[in-house]
Coordinates of C-alpha atoms in Angstrom, one line a residue:
T1087 CA -8.7 -11.7 -7.0
Y1088 CA -12.0 -9.7 -7.3
S1089 CA -14.8 -9.6 -9.8
M1090 CA -15.0 -6.3 -11.8
N1091 CA -18.7 -6.5 -11.0
L1092 CA -17.8 -5.2 -7.4
F1093 CA -16.6 -1.9 -8.8
T1094 CA -19.8 0.2 -8.8
N1095 CA -19.2 3.3 -10.8
G1096 CA -15.5 2.3 -11.0
Y1097 CA -15.0 2.4 -7.2
A1098 CA -14.9 -0.1 -4.4
Q1099 CA -13.6 -0.2 -0.8
M1100 CA -10.9 -2.7 0.3
G1101 CA -10.5 -3.9 3.9
A1102 CA -12.1 -6.1 6.5
T1103 CA -15.8 -6.4 5.9
S1104 CA -15.6 -4.3 2.7
A1105 CA -16.6 -5.2 -0.9
L1106 CA -13.0 -6.1 -1.5
D1107 CA -12.5 -8.2 1.7
T1108 CA -9.0 -8.5 3.2
D1109 CA -7.8 -9.8 6.6
T1110 CA -6.3 -6.5 7.7
R1111 CA -6.2 -2.9 6.5
P1112 CA -4.4 -2.5 3.2
L1113 CA -1.6 0.1 3.2
K1114 CA -0.1 0.2 -0.3
L1115 CA -0.9 -1.1 -3.7
I1116 CA 2.0 -3.1 -5.1
S1117 CA 0.6 -4.2 -8.4
A1118 CA -2.7 -4.8 -10.2
Q1119 CA -3.6 -7.0 -13.2
R1120 CA -6.8 -7.2 -15.2
I1121 CA -7.7 -10.8 -16.1
D1122 CA -10.1 -11.7 -19.0
N1123 CA -11.8 -14.8 -17.7
T1124 CA -12.9 -15.8 -21.2
S1125 CA -9.6 -15.5 -23.1
G1126 CA -7.3 -15.9 -20.1
S1127 CA -5.3 -12.8 -21.0
I1128 CA -3.6 -10.9 -18.2
V1129 CA -2.8 -7.1 -18.5
N1130 CA -1.0 -5.0 -16.0
L1131 CA -2.9 -1.9 -14.9
E1132 CA -1.1 1.5 -14.6
I1133 CA -1.0 2.6 -11.0
D1134 CA -1.9 6.3 -10.8
T1135 CA -0.6 8.8 -8.3
R1136 CA -3.1 11.1 -6.6
Q1137 CA -2.2 13.9 -8.9
E1138 CA -2.7 11.7 -12.0
R1139 CA -6.1 10.5 -10.6
F1140 CA -7.4 14.0 -10.1
S1141 CA -6.2 15.2 -13.5
I1142 CA -8.5 12.8 -15.4
S1143 CA -10.8 14.8 -17.6
S1144 CA -13.8 12.6 -17.2
N1145 CA -14.5 9.9 -14.6
S1146 CA -17.7 8.9 -16.3
I1147 CA -16.1 7.1 -19.3
E1148 CA -16.9 3.4 -19.4
G1149 CA -14.6 0.8 -21.0
V1150 CA -12.0 -1.8 -20.2
P1151 CA -10.0 -0.5 -17.2
T1152 CA -6.4 0.4 -17.8
H1153 CA -5.6 2.5 -14.7
I1154 CA -6.0 2.0 -11.0
Y1155 CA -5.8 4.5 -8.1
F1156 CA -5.3 3.3 -4.5
K1157 CA -6.1 5.6 -1.6
P1158 CA -5.5 4.3 2.0
N1159 CA -7.7 5.5 4.8
P1160 CA -7.7 4.8 8.6
A1161 CA -9.9 1.7 8.4
Y1162 CA -9.9 0.6 4.7
A1163 CA -8.7 1.7 1.3
D1164 CA -10.6 3.2 -1.7
V1165 CA -9.8 1.6 -5.0
Y1166 CA -10.7 3.4 -8.2
L1167 CA -10.6 2.0 -11.8
W1168 CA -10.4 4.1 -14.9
P1169 CA -12.2 3.9 -17.2
K1170 CA -15.2 2.5 -15.2
P1171 CA -15.8 -1.1 -16.1
D1172 CA -18.2 -1.5 -18.9
T1173 CA -20.8 -4.3 -19.2
Y1174 CA -18.3 -6.8 -20.8
S1175 CA -15.7 -6.1 -18.1
K1176 CA -18.1 -6.5 -15.3
A1177 CA -19.4 -9.8 -16.7
N1178 CA -16.1 -11.4 -17.9
M1179 CA -13.1 -9.8 -16.1
S1180 CA -11.6 -9.9 -12.7
L1181 CA -8.9 -7.9 -11.0
L1182 CA -5.8 -9.4 -9.3
I1183 CA -4.5 -6.9 -6.7
D1184 CA -1.3 -7.3 -4.7
V1185 CA -1.3 -5.0 -1.6
Q1186 CA 0.9 -4.5 1.5
E1187 CA -1.4 -5.0 4.5
E1188 CA -1.1 -3.6 8.0
F1189 CA 0.9 -5.8 10.4
D1190 CA -1.5 -8.0 12.4
E1191 CA -0.6 -8.9 15.9
V1192 CA 0.3 -12.5 16.6
T1193 CA -2.7 -14.5 17.7
L1194 CA -2.8 -17.8 19.5
G1195 CA -2.1 -20.7 17.1
L1196 CA 0.1 -18.8 14.7
P1197 CA 3.8 -19.7 14.8
A1198 CA 5.4 -16.3 14.4
P1199 CA 4.5 -12.8 13.2
F1200 CA 5.1 -11.8 9.6
F1201 CA 7.4 -8.9 8.9
P1202 CA 8.2 -7.7 5.4
S1203 CA 11.9 -8.4 4.6
E1204 CA 12.7 -4.6 4.4
W1205 CA 11.8 -4.3 8.1
E1206 CA 14.1 -7.1 9.4
D1207 CA 17.3 -4.9 9.8
T1208 CA 15.3 -2.0 11.2
I1209 CA 13.7 -4.2 13.9
I1210 CA 17.1 -5.7 14.8
Y1211 CA 18.9 -2.3 15.0
Q1212 CA 16.0 -0.7 17.0
L1213 CA 16.1 -3.6 19.5
A1214 CA 19.9 -3.4 19.7
D1215 CA 19.7 0.3 20.4
R1216 CA 17.1 -0.2 23.1
L1217 CA 19.1 -3.0 24.8
A1218 CA 22.6 -1.4 24.5
P1219 CA 22.6 0.4 27.8
N1220 CA 21.5 -2.7 29.7
Y1221 CA 24.5 -4.6 28.3
G1222 CA 27.1 -1.9 29.1
L1223 CA 27.9 -0.8 25.5
P1224 CA 30.2 2.3 25.7
I1225 CA 28.5 5.6 25.0
Q1226 CA 30.5 6.2 21.8
E1227 CA 29.4 2.9 20.3
R1228 CA 25.8 3.5 21.5
Q1229 CA 25.8 6.8 19.7
L1230 CA 27.0 5.1 16.5
L1231 CA 24.4 2.3 17.0
K1232 CA 21.6 4.9 17.5
K1233 CA 22.6 6.7 14.3
E1234 CA 22.5 3.4 12.3
A1235 CA 19.2 2.4 13.9
D1236 CA 17.7 5.8 13.0
D1237 CA 19.0 5.6 9.4
K1238 CA 17.5 2.2 8.9
L1239 CA 14.1 3.4 10.4
R1240 CA 14.1 6.5 8.2
E1241 CA 14.9 4.4 5.1
V1242 CA 12.0 1.9 5.7
L1243 CA 9.5 4.7 6.7
G1244 CA 10.4 6.5 3.4
F1245 CA 8.7 3.7 1.5
S1246 CA 5.9 5.3 -0.5
N1247 CA 3.7 4.8 -3.6
E1248 CA 4.1 8.5 -4.5
E1249 CA 7.3 8.2 -6.6
G1250 CA 7.8 11.8 -7.6
S1251 CA 4.9 13.9 -6.6
V1252 CA 5.3 17.2 -4.9
Y1253 CA 2.4 19.0 -3.2
F1254 CA 2.3 22.6 -1.9
N1255 CA -0.4 23.7 0.5
V1256 CA -1.2 27.0 2.0
A1257 CA -0.4 27.1 5.7
A1258 CA -3.4 27.2 8.0
R1259 CA -3.6 30.2 10.3

């Protein structure tokens, strides 16, 4: 949960040692809610795609935020609110953000690494594929296992916040 006061001009960075501090690099925005600290009301914010964010007619409008755009970068993420928080929002509202963070290596003292549930089958199948030759699995069964492992990996890597956007670019020469 972060104060709306941190969103200078409707924008803030999220990550380790950023205005919106997290333990690791955030990868994807799952959900966001605006909380009015005086009334206790909670409102879900609309998550914009890149195309929706850049089609906004004016980024200078101030008001109570209704939309959020999340742009991951190599070391942090940019978080934009629209409209920009007005004086009331900055003084009386906070933002509850749920993000998927980058996997952090296991450190001494922690019992086990955390893997999102959608990665469990993928990890198991990739390990089985890697170990199959060492345990003498016949080539036909290894080929089937490899296909299943690749399918599971492709499925989990297809996870994206861009639900239906298509972008065309000119090829560089």
